Tab-separated table of C-alpha atoms and ligand atoms in Angstrom:
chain	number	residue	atom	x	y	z
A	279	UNK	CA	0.000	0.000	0.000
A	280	UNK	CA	1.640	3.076	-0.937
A	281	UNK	CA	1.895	5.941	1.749
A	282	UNK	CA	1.700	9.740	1.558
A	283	UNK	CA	2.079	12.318	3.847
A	284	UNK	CA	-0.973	14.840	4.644
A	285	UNK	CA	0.361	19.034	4.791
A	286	UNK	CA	-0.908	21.166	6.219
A	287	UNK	CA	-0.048	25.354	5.960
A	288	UNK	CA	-1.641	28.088	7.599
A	289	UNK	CA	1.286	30.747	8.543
A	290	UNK	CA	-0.321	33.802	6.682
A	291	UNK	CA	-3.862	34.037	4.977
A	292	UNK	CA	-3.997	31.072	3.412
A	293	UNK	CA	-5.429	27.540	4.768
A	294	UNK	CA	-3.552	24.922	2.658
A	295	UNK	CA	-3.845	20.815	2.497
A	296	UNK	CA	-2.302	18.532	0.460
A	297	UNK	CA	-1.571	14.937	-0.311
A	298	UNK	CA	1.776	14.338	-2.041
A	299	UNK	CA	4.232	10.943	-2.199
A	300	UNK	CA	7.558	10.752	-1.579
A	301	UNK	CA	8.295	11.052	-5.323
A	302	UNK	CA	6.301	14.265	-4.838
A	303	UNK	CA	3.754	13.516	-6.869
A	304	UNK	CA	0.676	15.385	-5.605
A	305	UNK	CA	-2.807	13.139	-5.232
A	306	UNK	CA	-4.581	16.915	-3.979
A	307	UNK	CA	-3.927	20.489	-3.132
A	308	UNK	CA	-6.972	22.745	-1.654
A	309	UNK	CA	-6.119	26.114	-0.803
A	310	UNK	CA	-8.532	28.259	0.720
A	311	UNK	CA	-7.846	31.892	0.351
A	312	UNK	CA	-8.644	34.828	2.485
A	313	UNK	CA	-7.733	37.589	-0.061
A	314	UNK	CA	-11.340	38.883	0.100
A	315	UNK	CA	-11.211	39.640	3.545
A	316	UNK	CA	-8.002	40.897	3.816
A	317	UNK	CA	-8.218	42.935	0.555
A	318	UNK	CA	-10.064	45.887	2.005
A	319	UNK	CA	-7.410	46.255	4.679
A	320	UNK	CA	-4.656	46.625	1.765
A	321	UNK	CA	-2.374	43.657	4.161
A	322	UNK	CA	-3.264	40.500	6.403
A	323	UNK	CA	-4.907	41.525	9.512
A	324	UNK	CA	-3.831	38.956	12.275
A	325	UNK	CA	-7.133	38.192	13.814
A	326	UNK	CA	-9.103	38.062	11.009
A	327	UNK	CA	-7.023	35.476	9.445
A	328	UNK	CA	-6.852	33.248	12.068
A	329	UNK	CA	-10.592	32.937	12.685
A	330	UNK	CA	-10.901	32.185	8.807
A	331	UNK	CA	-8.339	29.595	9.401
A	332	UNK	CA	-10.238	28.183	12.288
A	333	UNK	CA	-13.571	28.327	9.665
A	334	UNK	CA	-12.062	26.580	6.851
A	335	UNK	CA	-9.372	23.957	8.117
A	336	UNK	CA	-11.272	20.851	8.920
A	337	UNK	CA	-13.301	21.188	5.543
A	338	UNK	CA	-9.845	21.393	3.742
A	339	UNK	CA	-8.704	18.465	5.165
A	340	UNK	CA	-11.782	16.427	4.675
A	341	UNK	CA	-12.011	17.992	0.641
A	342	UNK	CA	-8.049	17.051	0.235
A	343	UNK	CA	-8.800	13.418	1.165
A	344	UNK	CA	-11.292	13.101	-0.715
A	345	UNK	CA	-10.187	14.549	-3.680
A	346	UNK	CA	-6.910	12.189	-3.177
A	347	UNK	CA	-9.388	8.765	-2.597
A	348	UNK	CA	-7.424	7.606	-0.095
A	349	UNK	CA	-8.171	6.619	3.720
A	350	UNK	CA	-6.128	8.048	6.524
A	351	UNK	CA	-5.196	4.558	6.709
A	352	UNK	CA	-2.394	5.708	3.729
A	353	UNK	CA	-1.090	8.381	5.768
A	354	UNK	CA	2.545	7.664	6.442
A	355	UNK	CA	2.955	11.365	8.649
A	356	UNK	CA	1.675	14.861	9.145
A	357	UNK	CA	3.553	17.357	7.997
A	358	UNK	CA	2.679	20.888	9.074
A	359	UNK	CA	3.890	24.273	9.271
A	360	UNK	CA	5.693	25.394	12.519
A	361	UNK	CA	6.719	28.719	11.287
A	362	UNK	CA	7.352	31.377	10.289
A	363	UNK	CA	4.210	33.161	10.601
A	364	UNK	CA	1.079	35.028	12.588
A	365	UNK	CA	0.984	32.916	15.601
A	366	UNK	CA	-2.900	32.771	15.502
A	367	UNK	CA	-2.659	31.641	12.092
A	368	UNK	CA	0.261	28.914	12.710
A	369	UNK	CA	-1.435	27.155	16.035
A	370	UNK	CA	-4.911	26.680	13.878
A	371	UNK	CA	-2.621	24.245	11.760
A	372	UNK	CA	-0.859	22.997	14.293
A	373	UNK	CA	-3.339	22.103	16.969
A	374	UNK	CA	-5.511	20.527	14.433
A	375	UNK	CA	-2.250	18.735	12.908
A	376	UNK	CA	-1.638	17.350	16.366
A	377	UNK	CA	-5.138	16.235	16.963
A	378	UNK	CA	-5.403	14.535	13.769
A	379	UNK	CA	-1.912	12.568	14.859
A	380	UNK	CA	-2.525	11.304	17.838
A	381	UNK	CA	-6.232	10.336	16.677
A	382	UNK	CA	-4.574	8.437	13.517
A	383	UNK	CA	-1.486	7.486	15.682
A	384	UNK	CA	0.716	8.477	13.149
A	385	UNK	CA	3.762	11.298	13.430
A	386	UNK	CA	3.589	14.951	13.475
A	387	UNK	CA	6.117	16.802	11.700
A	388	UNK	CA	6.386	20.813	12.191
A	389	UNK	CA	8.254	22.092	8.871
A	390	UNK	CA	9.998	25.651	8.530
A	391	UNK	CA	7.569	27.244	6.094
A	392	UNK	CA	10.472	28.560	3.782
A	393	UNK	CA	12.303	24.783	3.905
A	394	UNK	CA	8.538	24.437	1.866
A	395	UNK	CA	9.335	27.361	-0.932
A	396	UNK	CA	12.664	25.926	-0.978
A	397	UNK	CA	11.302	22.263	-2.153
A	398	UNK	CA	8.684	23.154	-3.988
A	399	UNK	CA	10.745	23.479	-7.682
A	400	UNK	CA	10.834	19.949	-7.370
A	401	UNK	CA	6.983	19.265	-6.976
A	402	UNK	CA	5.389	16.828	-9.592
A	403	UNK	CA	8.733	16.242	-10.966
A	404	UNK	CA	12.502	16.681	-9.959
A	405	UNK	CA	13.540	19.925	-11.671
A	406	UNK	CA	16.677	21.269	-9.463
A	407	UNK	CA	20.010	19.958	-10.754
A	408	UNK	CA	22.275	20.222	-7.499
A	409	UNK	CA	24.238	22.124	-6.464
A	410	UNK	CA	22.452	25.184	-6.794
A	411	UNK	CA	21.460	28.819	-6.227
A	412	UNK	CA	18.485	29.574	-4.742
A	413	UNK	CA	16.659	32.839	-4.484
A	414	UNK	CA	13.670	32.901	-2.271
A	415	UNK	CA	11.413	35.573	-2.947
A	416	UNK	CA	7.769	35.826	-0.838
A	417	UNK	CA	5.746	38.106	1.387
A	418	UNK	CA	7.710	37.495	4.471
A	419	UNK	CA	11.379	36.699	3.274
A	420	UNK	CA	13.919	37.600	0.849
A	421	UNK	CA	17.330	35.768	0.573
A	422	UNK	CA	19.598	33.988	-1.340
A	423	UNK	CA	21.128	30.601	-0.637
A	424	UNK	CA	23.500	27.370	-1.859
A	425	UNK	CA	22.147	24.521	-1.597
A	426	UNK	CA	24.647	21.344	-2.232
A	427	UNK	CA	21.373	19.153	-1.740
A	428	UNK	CA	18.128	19.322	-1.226
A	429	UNK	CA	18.909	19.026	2.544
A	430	UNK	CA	22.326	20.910	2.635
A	431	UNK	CA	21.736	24.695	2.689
A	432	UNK	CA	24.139	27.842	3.429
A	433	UNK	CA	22.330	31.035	3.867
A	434	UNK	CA	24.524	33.677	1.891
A	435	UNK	CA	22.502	36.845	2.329
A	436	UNK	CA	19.386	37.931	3.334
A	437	UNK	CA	16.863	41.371	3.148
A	438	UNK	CA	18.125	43.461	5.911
A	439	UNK	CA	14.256	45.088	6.589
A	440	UNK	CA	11.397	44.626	4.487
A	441	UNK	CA	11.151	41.200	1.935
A	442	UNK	CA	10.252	42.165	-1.709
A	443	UNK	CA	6.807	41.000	-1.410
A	444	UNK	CA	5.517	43.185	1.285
A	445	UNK	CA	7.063	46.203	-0.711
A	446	UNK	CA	5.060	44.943	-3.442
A	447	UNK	CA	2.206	44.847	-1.094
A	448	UNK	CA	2.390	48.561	0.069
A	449	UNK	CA	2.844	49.888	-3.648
A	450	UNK	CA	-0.156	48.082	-4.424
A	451	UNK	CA	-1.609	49.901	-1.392
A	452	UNK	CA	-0.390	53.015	-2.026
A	453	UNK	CA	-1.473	52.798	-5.628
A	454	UNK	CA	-5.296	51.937	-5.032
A	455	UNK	CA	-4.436	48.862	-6.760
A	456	UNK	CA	-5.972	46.075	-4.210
A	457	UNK	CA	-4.159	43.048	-2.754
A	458	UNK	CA	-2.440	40.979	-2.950
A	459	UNK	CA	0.201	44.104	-4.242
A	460	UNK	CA	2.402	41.346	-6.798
A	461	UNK	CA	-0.197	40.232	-9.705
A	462	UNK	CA	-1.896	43.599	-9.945
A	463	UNK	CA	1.185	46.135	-9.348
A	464	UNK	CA	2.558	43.502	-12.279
A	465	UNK	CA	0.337	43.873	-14.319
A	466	UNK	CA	0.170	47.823	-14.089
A	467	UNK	CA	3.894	47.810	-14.909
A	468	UNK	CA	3.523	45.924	-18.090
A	469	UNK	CA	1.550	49.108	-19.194
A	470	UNK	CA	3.716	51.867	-18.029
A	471	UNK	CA	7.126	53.297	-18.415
A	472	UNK	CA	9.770	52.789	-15.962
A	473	UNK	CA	10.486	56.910	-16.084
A	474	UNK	CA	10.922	57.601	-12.455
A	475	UNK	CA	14.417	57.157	-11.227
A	476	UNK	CA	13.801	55.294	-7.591
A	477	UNK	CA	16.745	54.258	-5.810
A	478	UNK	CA	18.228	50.656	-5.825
A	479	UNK	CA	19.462	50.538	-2.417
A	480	UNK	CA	23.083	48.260	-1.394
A	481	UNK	CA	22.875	47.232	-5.111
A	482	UNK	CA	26.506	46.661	-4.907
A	483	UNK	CA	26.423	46.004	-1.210
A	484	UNK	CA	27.278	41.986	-0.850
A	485	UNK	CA	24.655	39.622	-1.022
A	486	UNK	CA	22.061	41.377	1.389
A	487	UNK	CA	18.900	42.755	0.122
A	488	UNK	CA	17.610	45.825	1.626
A	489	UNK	CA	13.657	46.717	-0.020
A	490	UNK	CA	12.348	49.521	2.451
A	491	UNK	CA	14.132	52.290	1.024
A	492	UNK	CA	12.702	51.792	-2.014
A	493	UNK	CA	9.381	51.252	-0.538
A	494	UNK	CA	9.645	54.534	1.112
A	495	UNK	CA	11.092	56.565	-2.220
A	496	UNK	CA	7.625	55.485	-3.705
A	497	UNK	CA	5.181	56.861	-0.721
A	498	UNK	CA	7.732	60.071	-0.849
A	499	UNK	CA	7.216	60.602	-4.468
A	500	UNK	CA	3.226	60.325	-4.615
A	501	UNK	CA	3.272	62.571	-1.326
A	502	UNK	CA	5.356	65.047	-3.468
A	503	UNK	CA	2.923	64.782	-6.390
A	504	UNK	CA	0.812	67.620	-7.066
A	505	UNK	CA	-1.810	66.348	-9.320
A	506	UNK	CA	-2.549	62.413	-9.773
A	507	UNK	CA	0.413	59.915	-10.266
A	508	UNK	CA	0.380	58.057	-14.023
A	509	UNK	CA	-0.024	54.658	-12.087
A	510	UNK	CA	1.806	52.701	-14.629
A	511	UNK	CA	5.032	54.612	-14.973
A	512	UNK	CA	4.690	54.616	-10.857
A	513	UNK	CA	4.283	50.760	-10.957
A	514	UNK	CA	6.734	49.920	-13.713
A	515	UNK	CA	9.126	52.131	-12.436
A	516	UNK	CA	9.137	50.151	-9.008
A	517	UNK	CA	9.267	46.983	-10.529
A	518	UNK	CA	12.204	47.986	-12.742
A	519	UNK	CA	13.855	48.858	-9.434
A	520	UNK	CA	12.754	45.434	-7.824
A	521	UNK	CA	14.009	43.711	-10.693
A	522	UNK	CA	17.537	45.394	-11.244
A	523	UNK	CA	18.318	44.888	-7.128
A	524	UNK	CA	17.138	40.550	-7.545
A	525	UNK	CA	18.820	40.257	-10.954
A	526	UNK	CA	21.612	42.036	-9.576
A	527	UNK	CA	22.684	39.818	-6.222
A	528	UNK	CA	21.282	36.910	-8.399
A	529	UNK	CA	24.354	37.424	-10.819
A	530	UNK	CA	27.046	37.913	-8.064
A	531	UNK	CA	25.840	34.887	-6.425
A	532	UNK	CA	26.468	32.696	-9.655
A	533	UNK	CA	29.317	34.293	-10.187
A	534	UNK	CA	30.683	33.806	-6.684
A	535	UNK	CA	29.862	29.637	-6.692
A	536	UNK	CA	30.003	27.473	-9.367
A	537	UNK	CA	26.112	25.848	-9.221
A	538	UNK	CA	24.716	24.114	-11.947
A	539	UNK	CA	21.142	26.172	-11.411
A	540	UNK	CA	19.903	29.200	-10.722
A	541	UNK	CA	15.962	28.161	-8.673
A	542	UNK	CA	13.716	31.021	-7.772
A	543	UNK	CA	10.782	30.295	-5.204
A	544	UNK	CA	8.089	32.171	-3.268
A	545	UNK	CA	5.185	34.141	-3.656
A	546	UNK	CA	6.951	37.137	-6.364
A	547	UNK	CA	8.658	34.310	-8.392
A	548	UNK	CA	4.802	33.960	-10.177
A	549	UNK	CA	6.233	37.569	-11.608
A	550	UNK	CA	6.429	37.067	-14.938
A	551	UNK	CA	8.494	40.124	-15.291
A	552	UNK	CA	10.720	38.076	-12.463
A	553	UNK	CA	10.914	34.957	-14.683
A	554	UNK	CA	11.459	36.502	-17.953
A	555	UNK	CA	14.661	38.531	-16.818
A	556	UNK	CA	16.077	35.416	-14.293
A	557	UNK	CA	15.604	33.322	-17.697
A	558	UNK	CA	17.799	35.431	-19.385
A	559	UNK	CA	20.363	35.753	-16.394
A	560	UNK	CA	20.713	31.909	-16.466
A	561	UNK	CA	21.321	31.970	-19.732
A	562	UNK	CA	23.872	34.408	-20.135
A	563	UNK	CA	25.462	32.418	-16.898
A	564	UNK	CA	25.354	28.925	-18.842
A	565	UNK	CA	23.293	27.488	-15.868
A	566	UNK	CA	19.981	25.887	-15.641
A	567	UNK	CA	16.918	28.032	-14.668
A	568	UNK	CA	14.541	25.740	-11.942
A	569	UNK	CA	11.471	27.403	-11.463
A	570	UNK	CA	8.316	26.232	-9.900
A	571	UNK	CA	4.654	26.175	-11.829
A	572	UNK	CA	2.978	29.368	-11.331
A	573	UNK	CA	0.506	27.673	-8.433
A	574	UNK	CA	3.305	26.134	-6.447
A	575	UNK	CA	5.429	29.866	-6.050
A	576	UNK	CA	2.698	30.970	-3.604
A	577	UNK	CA	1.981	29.338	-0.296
A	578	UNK	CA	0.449	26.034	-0.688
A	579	UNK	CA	0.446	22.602	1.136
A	580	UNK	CA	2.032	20.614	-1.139
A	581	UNK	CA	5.634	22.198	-0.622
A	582	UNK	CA	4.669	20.854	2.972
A	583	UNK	CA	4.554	17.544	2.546
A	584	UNK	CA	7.228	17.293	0.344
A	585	UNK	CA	9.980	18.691	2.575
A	586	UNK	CA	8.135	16.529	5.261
A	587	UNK	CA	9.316	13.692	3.123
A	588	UNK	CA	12.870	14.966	3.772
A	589	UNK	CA	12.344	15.246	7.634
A	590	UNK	CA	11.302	11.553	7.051
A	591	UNK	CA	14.463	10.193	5.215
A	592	UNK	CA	16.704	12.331	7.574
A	593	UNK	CA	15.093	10.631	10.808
A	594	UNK	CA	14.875	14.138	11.648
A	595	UNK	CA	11.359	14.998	12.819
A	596	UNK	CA	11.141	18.730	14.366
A	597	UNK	CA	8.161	18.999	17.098
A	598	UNK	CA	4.800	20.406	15.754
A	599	UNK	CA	5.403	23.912	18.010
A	600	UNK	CA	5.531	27.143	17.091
A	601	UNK	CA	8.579	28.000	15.646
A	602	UNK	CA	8.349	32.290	15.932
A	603	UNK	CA	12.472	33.131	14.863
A	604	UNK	CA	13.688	32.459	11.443
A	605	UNK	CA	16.394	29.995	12.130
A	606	UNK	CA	18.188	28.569	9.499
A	607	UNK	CA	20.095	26.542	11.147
A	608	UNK	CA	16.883	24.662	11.590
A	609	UNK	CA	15.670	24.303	8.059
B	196	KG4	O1	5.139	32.937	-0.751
B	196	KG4	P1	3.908	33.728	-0.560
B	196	KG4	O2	2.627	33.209	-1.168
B	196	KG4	O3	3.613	33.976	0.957
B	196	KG4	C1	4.627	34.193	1.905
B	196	KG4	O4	5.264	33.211	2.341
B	196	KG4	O5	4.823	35.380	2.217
B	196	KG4	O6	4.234	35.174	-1.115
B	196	KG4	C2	3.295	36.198	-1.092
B	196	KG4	C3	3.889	37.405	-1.788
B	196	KG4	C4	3.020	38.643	-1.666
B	196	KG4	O7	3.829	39.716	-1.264
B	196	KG4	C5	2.496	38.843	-3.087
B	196	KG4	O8	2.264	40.198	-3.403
B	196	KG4	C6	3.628	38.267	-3.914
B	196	KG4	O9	4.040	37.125	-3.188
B	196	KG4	N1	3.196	37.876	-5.261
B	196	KG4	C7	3.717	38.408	-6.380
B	196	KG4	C8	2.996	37.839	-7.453
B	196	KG4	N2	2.077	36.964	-6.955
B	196	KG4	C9	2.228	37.003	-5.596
B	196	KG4	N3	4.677	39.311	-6.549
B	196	KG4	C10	4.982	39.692	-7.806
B	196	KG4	N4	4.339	39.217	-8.895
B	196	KG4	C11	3.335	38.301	-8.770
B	196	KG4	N5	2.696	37.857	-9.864
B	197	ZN	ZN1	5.241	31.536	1.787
């Protein structure tokens, strides 16, 4: 009887559960999203999200079950999210997680939610050729590491404030333009021209990311404004910006170790603009470009499991608690 493992994410605003083998072939994936209550509040409010989460979590499990047609009976281990995240939103996952285990008797795995984005370029099929760069771009993070394997990994520089996602976020705020800030600010820079010279701050600075100083250059210039801001040129000039600063550290960090791939996860590698210009980074670098399908960059379940599968074959199985610090050391 083949076994799979049952994740489950809730860190942020969205309640996630999958099924997915150890080949990481995925049987389901159900991901309830709370953009429509968070969108009038231009970010995630706490609260909010985790009474959604405490709404939708047992129907997610029951529909990703069912839409696997298997019996818990097939369920090798839990794998859930310890961290990081909203702590109202984590213990939803984890409490029911833990429930679930000890009512199944099987394991309970708590998984560092960015060891997830790191995995999930090898969902549905293995895609990363090791060793490799990786840069992980979402709402909550930005860094870059080498991994040797998909277990060995050596943090080489990380965003000093704010990640590029939540200054994606507060343009889109700023800008009227809704959220999540990434698809729409996107797709208001494809119309625009990048005309307005924002700053790309430490672009020469090491591997370190710093994204609030361009956040801020954008609030000063529409505060500036006297009439009303051309909302394309604002947008594409930001993302130009974004763009330059990734692409930038991307190519020292590929010049600096010799990988075989260049793999870009998280929530702003669906940016099209993002995966159009890392495309042609790798291929001026002669390495391979690992990216993940569109519905796999943003948070999901499946990315879970799958590095719960690793926690499995290490022997290594963190405790389902809340893990609040960014650790990597514990990835
Ligand atoms: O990985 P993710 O789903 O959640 C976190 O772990 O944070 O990333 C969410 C982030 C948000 O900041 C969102 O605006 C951004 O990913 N995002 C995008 C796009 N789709 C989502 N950013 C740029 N372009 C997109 N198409
Ligand atoms: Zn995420």
């Amino acid at each position: 009887m083949e076994k799979y493992v049952l994740g489950i994410e809730s860190s942020c605003d969205d309640t996630a559960v999958a099924v997915v083998s150890e080949k990481g072939e995925v049987l389901s994936s159900v991901i309830a999203s709370q953009a429509a209550i968070h969108s009038e509040f231009g970010g995630v409010f706490p609260e909010l999200a985790g009474r959604a989460h405490v709404q939708s979590i047992l129907p997610a499990i029951e529909k990703a079950l069912r839409d696997a047609s298997i019996t818990e009976k097939q369920i090798e281990a839990i794998g859930v999210t310890r961290g990081p995240g909203l702590i109202g939103s984590l213990l939803v996952g984890l409490t029911s997680a833990s429930g679930l285990g000890m009512g199944w008797d099987i394991p309970v795995i708590g998984v560092n939610h960015l060891r997830g984005h790191l995995r999930s370029a090898d969902l549905e099929e293995e895609r990363v050729s090791y060793p490799a760069i990786i840069l992980l771009v979402s709402g909550g993070h930005t860094f870059l590491a080498h991994m040797q394997s998909n277990t060995e990994i050596e943090l080489l520089g990380s965003t000093r404030d704010d990640s590029v996602g939540e200054a994606y976020d507060k343009v889109g705020r700023m800008l009227d333009l809704g959220y999540p800030g990434g698809p729409v600010v996107d797709r208001a820079a494809k119309k625009g021209n990048a005309n307005i010279p924002f700053p790309r701050p430490m672009l020469h600075k090491g591997l370190e990311f710093s994204f609030s100083g361009l956040k801020s250059a954008v609030a000063r210039y529409l505060d500036a404004l006297e009439g009303e801001p051309v909302v394309e040129d604002v947008a594409a000039s930001f993302v130009e910006a974004a763009m330059e600063i990734l692409l930038t550290k991307c190519r020292k960090a590929l010049k600096a170790y010799p990988v075989k791939s260049l793999v870009v996860v998280g929530g702003v590698a669906a940016s099209p603009q993002l995966r159009e210009q890392a495309g042609a980074l790798c291929e001026e670098m002669g390495v391979e470009l690992c990216l993940p399908p569109l519905r796999w960059s943003t948070d999901n379940a499946a990315m879970i499991a799958l590095a719960t599968w690793d926690y499995l074959r290490l022997g290594k199985a963190p405790e389902p608690k809340p893990q609040l610090q960014l650790s990597i050391a514990e990835f």
